[in-house]
mmCIF file of C-alpha atoms in Angstrom:
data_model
loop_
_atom_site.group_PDB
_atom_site.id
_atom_site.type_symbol
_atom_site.label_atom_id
_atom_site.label_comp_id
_atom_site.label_asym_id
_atom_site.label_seq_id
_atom_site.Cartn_x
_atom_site.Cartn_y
_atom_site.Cartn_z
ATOM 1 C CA UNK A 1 61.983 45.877 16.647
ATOM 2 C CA UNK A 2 59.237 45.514 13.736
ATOM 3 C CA UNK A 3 55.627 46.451 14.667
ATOM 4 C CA UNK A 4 52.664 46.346 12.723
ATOM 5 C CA UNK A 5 50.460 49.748 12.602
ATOM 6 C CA UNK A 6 46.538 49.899 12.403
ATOM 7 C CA UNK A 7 45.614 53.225 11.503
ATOM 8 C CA UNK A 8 41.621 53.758 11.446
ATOM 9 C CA UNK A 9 41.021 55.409 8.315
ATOM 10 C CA UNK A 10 37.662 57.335 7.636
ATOM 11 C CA UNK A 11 36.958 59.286 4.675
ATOM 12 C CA UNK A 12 35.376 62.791 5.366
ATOM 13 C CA UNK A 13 32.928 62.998 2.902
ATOM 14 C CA UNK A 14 31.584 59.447 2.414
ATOM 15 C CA UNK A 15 32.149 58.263 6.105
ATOM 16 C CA UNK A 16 33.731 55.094 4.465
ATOM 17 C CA UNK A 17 36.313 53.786 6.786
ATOM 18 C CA UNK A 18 39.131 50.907 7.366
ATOM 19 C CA UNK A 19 42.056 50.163 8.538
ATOM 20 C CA UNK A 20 45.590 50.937 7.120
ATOM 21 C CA UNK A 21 48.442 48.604 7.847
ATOM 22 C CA UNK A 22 52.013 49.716 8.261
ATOM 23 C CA UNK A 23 54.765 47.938 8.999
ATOM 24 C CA UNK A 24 57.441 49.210 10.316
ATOM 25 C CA UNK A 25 61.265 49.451 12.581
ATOM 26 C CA UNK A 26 61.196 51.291 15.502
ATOM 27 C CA UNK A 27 62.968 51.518 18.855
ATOM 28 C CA UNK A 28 61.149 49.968 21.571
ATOM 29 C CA UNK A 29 61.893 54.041 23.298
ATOM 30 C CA UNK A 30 59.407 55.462 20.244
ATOM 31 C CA UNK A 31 56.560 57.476 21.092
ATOM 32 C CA UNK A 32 53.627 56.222 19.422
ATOM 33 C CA UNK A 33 53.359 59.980 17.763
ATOM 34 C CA UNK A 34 57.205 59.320 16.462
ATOM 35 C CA UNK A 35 55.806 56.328 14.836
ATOM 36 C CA UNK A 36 52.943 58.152 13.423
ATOM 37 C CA UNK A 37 54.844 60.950 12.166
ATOM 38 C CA UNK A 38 57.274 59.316 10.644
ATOM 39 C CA UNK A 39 54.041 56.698 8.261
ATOM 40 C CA UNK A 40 53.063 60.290 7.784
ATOM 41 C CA UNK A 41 55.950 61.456 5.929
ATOM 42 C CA UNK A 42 57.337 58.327 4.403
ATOM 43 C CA UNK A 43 54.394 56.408 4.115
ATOM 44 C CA UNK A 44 51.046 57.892 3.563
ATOM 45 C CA UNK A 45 50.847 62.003 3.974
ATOM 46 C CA UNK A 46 47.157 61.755 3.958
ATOM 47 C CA UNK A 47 46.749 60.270 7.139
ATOM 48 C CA UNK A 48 44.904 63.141 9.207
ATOM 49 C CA UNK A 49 45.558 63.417 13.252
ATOM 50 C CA UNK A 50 45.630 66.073 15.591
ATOM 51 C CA UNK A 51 48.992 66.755 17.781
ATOM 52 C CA UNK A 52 50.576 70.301 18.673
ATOM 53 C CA UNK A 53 53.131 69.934 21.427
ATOM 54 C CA UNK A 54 53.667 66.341 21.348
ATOM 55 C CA UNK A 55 55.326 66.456 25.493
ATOM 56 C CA UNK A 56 51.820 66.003 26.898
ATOM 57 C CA UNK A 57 50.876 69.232 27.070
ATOM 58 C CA UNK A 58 48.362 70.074 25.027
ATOM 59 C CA UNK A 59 46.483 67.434 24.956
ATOM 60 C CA UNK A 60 45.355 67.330 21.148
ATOM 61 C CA UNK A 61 46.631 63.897 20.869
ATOM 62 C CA UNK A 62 44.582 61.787 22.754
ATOM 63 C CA UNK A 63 43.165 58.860 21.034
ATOM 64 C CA UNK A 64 42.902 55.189 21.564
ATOM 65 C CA UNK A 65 45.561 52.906 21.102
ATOM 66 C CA UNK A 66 45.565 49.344 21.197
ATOM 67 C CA UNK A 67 42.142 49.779 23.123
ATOM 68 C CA UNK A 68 42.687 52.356 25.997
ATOM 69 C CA UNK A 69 42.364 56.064 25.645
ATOM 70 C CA UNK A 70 46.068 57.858 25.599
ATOM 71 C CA UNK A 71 48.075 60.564 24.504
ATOM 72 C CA UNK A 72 50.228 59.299 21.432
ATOM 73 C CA UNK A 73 53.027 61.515 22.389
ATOM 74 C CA UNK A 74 53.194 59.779 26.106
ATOM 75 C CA UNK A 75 52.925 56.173 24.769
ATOM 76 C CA UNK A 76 56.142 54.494 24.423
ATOM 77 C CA UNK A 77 56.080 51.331 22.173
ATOM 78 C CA UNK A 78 57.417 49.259 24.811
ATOM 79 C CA UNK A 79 54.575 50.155 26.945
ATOM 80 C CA UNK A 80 52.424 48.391 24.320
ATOM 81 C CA UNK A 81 53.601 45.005 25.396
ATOM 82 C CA UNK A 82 53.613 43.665 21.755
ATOM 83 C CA UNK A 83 54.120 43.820 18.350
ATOM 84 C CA UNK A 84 50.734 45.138 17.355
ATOM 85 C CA UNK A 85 49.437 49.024 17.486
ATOM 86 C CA UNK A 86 46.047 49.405 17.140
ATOM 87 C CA UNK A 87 45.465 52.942 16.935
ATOM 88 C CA UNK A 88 41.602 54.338 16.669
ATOM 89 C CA UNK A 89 39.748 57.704 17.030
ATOM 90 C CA UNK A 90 38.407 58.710 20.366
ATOM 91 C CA UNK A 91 34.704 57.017 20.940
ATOM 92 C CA UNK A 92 31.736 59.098 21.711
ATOM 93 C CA UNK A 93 32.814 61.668 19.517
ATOM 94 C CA UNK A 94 32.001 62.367 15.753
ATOM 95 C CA UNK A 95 34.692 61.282 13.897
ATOM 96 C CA UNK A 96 35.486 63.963 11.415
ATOM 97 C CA UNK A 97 38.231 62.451 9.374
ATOM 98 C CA UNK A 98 40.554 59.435 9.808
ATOM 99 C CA UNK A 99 41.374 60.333 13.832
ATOM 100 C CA UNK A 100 39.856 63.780 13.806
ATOM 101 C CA UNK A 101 36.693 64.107 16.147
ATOM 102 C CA UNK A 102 34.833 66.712 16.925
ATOM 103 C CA UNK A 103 35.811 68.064 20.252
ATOM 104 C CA UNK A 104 32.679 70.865 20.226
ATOM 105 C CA UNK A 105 30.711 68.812 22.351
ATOM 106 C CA UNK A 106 32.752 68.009 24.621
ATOM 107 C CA UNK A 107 33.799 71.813 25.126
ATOM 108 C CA UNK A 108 30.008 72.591 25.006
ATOM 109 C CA UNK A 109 29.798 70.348 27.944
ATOM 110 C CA UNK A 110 32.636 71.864 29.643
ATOM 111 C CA UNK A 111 31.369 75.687 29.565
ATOM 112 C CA UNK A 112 28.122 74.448 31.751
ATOM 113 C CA UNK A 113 29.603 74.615 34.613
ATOM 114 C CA UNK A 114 31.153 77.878 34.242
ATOM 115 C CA UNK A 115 34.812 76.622 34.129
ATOM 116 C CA UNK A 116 36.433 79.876 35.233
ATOM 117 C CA UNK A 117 36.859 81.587 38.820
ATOM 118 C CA UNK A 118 34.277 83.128 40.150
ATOM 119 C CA UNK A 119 35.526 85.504 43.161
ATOM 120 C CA UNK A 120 33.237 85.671 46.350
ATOM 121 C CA UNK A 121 33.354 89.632 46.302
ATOM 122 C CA UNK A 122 32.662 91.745 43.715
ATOM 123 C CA UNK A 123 35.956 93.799 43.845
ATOM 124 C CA UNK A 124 38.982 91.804 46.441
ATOM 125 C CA UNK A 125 40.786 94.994 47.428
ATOM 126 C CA UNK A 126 43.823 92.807 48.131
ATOM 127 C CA UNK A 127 45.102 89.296 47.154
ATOM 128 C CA UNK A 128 43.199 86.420 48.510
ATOM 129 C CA UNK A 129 45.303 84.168 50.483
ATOM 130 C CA UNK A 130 45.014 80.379 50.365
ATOM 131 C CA UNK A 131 46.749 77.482 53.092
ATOM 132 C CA UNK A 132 48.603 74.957 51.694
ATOM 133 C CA UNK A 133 45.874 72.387 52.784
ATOM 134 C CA UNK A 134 42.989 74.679 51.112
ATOM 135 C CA UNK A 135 45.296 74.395 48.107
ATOM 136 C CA UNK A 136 45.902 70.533 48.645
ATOM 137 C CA UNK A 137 42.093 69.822 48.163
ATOM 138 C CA UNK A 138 41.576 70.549 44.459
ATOM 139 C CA UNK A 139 45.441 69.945 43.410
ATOM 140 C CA UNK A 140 44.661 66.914 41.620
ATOM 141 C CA UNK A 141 42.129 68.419 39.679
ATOM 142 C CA UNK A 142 44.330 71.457 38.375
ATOM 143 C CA UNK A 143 46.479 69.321 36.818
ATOM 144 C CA UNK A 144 43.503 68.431 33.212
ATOM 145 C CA UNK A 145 44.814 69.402 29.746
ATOM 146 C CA UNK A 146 41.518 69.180 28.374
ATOM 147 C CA UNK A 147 42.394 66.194 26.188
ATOM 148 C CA UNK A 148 39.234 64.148 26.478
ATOM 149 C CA UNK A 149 40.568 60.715 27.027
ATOM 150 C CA UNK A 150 38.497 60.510 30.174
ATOM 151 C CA UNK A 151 35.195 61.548 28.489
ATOM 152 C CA UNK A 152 35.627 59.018 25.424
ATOM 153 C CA UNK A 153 36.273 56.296 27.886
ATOM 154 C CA UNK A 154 33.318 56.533 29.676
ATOM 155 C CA UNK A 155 30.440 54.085 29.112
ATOM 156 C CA UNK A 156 27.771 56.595 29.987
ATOM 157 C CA UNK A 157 28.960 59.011 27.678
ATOM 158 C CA UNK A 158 28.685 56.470 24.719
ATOM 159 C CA UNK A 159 25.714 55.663 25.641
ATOM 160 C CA UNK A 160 24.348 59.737 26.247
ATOM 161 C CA UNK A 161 26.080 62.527 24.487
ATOM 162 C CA UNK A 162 24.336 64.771 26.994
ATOM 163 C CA UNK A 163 25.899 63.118 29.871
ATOM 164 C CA UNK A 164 28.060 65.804 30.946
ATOM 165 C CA UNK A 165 30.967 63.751 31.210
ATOM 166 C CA UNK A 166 34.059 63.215 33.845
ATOM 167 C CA UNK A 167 36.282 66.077 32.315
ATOM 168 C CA UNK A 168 33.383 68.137 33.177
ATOM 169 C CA UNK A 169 32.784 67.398 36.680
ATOM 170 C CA UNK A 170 37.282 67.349 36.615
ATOM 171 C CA UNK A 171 36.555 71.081 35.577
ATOM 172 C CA UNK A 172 33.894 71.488 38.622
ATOM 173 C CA UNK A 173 36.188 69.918 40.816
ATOM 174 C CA UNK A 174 38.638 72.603 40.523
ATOM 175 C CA UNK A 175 36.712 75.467 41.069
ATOM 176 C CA UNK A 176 33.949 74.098 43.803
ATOM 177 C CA UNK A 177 36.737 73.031 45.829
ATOM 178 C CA UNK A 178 38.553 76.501 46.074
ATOM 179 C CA UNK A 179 38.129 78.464 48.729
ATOM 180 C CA UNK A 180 38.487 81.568 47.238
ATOM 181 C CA UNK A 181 35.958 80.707 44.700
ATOM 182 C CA UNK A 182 32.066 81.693 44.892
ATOM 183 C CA UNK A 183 30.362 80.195 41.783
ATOM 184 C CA UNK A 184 29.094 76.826 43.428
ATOM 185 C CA UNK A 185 25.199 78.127 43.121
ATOM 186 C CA UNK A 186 25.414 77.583 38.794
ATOM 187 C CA UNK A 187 28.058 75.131 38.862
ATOM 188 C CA UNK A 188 25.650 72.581 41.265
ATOM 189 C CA UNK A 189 22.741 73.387 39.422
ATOM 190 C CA UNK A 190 23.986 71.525 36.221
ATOM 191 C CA UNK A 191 25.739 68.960 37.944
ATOM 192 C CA UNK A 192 22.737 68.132 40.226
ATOM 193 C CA UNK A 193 20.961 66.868 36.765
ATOM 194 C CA UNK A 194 19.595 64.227 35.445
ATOM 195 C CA UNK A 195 22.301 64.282 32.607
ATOM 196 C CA UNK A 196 24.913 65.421 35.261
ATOM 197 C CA UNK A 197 27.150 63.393 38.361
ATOM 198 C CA UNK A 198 24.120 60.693 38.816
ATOM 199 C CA UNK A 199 24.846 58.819 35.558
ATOM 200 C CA UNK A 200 28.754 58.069 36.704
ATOM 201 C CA UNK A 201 28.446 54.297 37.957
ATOM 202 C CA UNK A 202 32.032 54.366 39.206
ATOM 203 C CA UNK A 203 33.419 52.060 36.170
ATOM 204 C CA UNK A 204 36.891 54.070 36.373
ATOM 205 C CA UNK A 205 37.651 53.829 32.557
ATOM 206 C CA UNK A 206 38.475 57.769 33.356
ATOM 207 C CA UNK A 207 40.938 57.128 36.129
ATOM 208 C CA UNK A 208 42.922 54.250 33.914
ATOM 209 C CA UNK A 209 42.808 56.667 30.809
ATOM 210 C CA UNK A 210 43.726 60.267 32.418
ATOM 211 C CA UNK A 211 47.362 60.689 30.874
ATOM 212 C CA UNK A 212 48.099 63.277 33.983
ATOM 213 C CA UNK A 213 46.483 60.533 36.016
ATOM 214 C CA UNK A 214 43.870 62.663 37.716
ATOM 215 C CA UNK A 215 42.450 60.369 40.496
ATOM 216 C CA UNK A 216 38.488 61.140 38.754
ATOM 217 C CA UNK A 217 36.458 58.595 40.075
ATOM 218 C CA UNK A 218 37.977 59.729 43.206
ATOM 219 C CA UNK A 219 37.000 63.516 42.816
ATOM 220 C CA UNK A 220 33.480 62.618 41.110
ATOM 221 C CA UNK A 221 32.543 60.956 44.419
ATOM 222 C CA UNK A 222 34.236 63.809 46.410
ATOM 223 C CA UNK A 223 31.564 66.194 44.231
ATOM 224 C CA UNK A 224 28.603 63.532 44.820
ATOM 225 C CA UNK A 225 28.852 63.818 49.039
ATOM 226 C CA UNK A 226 29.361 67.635 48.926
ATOM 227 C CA UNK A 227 26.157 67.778 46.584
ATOM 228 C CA UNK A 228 24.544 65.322 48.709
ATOM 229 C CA UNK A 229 25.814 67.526 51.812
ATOM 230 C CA UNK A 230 24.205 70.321 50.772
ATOM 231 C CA UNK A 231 20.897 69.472 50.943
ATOM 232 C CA UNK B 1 36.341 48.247 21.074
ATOM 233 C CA UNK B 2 37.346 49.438 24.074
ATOM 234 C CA UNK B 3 39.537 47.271 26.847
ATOM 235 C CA UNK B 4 37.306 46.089 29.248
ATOM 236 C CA UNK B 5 39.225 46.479 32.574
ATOM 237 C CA UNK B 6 37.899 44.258 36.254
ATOM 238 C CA UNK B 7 35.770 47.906 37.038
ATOM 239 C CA UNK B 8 34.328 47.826 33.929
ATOM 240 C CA UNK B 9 33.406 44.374 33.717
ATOM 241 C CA UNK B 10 31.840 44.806 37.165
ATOM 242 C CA UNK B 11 29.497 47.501 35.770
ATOM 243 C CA UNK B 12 29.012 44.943 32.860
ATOM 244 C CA UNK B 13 27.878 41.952 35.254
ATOM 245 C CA UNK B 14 25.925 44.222 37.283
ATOM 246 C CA UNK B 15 23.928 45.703 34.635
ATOM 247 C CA UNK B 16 22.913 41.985 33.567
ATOM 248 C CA UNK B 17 22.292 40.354 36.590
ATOM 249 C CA UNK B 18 20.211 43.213 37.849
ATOM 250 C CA UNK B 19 18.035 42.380 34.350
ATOM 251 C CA UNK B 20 18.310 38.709 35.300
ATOM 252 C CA UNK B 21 16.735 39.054 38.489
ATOM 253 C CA UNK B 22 14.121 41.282 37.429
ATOM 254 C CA UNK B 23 13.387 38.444 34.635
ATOM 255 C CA UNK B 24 13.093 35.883 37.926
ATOM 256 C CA UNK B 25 10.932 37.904 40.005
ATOM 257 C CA UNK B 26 8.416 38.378 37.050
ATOM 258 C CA UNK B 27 8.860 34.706 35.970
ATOM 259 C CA UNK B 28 8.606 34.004 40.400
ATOM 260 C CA UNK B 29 5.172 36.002 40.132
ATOM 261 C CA UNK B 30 4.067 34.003 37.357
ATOM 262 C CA UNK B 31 4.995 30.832 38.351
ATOM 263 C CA UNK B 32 3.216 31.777 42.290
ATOM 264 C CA UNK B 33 -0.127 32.782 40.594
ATOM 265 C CA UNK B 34 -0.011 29.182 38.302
ATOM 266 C CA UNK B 35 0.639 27.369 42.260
ATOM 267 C CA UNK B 36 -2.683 28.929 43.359
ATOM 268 C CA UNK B 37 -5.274 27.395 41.458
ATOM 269 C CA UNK B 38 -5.149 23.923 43.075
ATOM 270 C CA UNK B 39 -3.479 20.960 44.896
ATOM 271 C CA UNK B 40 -2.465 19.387 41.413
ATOM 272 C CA UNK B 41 -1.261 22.676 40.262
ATOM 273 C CA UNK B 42 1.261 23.168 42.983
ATOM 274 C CA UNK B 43 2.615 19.457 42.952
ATOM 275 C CA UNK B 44 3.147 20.489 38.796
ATOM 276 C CA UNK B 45 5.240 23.709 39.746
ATOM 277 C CA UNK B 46 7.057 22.241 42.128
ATOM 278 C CA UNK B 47 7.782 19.041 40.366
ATOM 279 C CA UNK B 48 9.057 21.217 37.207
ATOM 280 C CA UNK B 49 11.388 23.227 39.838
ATOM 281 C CA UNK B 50 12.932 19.915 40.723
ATOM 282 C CA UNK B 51 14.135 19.089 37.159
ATOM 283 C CA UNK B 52 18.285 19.770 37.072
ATOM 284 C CA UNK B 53 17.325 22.983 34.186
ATOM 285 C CA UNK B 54 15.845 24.821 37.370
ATOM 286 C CA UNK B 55 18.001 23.921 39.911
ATOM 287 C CA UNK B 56 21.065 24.891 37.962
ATOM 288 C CA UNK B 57 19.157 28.154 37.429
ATOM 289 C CA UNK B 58 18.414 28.360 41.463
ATOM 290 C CA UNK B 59 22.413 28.165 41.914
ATOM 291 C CA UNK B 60 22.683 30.661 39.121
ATOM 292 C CA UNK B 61 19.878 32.995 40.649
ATOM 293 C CA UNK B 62 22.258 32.711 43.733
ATOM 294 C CA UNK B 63 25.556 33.648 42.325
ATOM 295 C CA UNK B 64 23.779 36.583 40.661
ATOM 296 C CA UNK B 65 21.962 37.857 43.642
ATOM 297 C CA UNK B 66 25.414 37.316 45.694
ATOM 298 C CA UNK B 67 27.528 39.197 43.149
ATOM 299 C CA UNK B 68 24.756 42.078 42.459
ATOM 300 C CA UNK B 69 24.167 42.632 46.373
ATOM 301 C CA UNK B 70 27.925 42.523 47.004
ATOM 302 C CA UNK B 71 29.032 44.925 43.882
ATOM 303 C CA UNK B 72 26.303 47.203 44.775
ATOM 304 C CA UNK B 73 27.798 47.570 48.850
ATOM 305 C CA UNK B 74 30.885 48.154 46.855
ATOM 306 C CA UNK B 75 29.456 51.237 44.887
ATOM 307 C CA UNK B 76 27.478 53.251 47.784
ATOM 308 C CA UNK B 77 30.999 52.676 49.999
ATOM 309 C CA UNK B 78 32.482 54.240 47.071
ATOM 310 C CA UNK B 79 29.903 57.058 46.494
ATOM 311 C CA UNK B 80 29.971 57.616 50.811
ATOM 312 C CA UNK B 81 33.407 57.051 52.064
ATOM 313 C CA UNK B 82 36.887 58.741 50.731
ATOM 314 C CA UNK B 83 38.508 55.626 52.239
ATOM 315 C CA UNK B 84 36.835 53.321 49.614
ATOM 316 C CA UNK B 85 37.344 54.556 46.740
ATOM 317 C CA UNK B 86 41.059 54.976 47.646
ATOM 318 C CA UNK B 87 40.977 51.127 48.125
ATOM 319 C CA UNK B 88 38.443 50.371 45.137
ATOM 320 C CA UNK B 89 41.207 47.732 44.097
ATOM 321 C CA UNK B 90 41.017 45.676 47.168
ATOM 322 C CA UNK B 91 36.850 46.189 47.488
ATOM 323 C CA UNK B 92 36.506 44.640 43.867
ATOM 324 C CA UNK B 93 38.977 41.516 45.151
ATOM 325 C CA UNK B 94 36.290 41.447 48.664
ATOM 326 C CA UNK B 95 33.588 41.244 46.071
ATOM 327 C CA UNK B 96 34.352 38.467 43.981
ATOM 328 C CA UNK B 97 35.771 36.482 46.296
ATOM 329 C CA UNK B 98 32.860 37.023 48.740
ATOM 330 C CA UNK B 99 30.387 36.712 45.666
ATOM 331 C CA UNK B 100 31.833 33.354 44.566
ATOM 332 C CA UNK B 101 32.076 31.894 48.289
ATOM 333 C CA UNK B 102 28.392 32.254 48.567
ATOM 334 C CA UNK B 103 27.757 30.887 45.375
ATOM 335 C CA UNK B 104 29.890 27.858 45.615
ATOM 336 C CA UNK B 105 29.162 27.027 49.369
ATOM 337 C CA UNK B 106 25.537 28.222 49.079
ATOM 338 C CA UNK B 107 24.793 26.644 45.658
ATOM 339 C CA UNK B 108 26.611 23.447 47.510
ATOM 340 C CA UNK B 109 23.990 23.445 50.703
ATOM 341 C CA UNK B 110 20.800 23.982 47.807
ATOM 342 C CA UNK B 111 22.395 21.230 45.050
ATOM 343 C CA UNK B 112 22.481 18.549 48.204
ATOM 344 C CA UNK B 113 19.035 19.880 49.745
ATOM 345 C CA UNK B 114 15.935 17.296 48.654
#
């Protein structure tokens, strides 16, 4: 089938940008990225993108096509339901070059609430054992890549860089939830913010653009009651 | 521009009818303090609220008040209760449907009210 490629353009030292139109054959099975690839190499070699795995991995892909955050590599053309690909950089974010963005605020965001494990003890003297249903809690949440599609879907995060964003609270999720973890003291104390959990207003743009579809509304309200619980 | 999905066009309409009826209860205050300075006065006001401009705005006060009341029962069940944010889908169906019964029949009873 013949589709017609829009491929946001933005020059890196001017900021000038456009569109670039491509028109191409492809097989309704393409991944978006095979599409790309290929404009890349026949077409136009300065087109600049970021991808590393391209199996939905990684997550360096994510960017929005034909209006929705996804991962190019996980987008089949026939998923598109039409002739038309519309492919832009993520919003929210700086836009570097062409679909480049600057991720460094979105990892700033990430590190605030400490996204490693913090044991309960100083030194465990054995393993720490876990139920299945202790596991079950924060499962969902395990399962980010760090991609950012949720982030640069989310209203209040175009609207306030400083929002801390839903791949954030994903990232809180994770590690509040574990019972074997003991780091909810710092963790709380920047989500419990005025630029923190409060400014989600439950507009699920997250949820429809997760790639690993990450219920995050879902575990953003979870992390509102056991805040609110707390007190 | 970014696809705006039923959630987010709920946020949308909430965000501007909440403005809206901030607008009316500053224009209700103003239009109360004009009533009080005489018999003449308040046959005025309440003649001008009888014009069709103002009554169509009364229904659309209404559907607004309706829709932000509703949405916002929709959000704290979300924010409170695992259950409804598991069933956000249906809730959102509950609240328009329940938001534009009480505008129709309700704007109905108010349209054939003297």
């Amino acid at each position: 089938m013949q589709v017609t490629v829009e491929i946001y353009r933005q020059d890196a030292e001017t900021g000038a940008s456009r569109f670039d139109t491509f028109i191409r054959e492809v097989d309704p099975k393409d991944r978006v990225l095979d599409v790309m690839m290929e404009i890349k190499d026949q077409d136009d070699g300065s087109i600049a993108f970021r991808k590393s795995c391209g199996h939905g991995v990684c997550g360096s892909d994510a960017m929005m096509i034909n209006g929705i955050n996804r991962l190019a590599c996980q987008t089949l053309i026939q998923d598109l339901k039409g002739s038309l690909i519309r492919i832009e950089p993520l919003k929210g974010l700086k836009v570097l070059r062409d679909l480049i963005v600057d991720m460094d605020p979105f990892l700033a965001s990430l590190q605030k609430v400490t996204p490693y494990f913090i044991p309960k003890t100083t030194a465990p003297v054995r393993e720490q054992k876990q139920s299945i249903a202790e596991r079950q809690i924060f499962d969902d949440t395990t399962k980010c890549i760090m991609c950012g599609a949720c982030t640069s879907s989310c209203p209040s995060y175009w609207s306030n860089g400083e929002y801390l964003g839903p791949a954030t609270f994903v990232k809180a999720h994770r590690f509040i939830f574990d019972s074997r973890d003991g780091g909810d003291a710092e963790r709380i104390e920047a989500l419990d913010d005025r630029d923190g959990l409060w400014r989600c207003h439950s507009i699920f743009n997250c949820t429809d653009a997760c790639p690993r579809d990450i219920k995050i509304t879902q575990a953003i309200s979870e992390l509102k009651r056991y805040i609110v619980a707390r007190r | 521009m970014y696809r705006v999905s039923v959630e987010m066009l709920s946020w949308l309409l909430h965000k501007i009818t909440g403005f809206s009826i901030i607008g009316f209860l500053i224009f209700h205050i103003w239009g109360m303090a004009q009533m009080s300075q005489g018999p003449d006065a308040f046959n005025r006001v309440i003649e001008t609220y009888k014009t069709p401009l103002f009554r169509v705005g009364e229904v659309l006060l209404l559907a607004a008040i309706a829709f932000h009341g509703l949405n916002g029962m929709r959000l704290i069940l979300g924010e409170f209760t695992h259950w409804a944010m598991q069933k956000h889908k249906l809730l959102l169906i509950i609240t328009y449907a329940l938001a534009f019964v009480v505008a129709v029949v309700g704007g109905y009873l108010m349209w054939v009210a003297e």
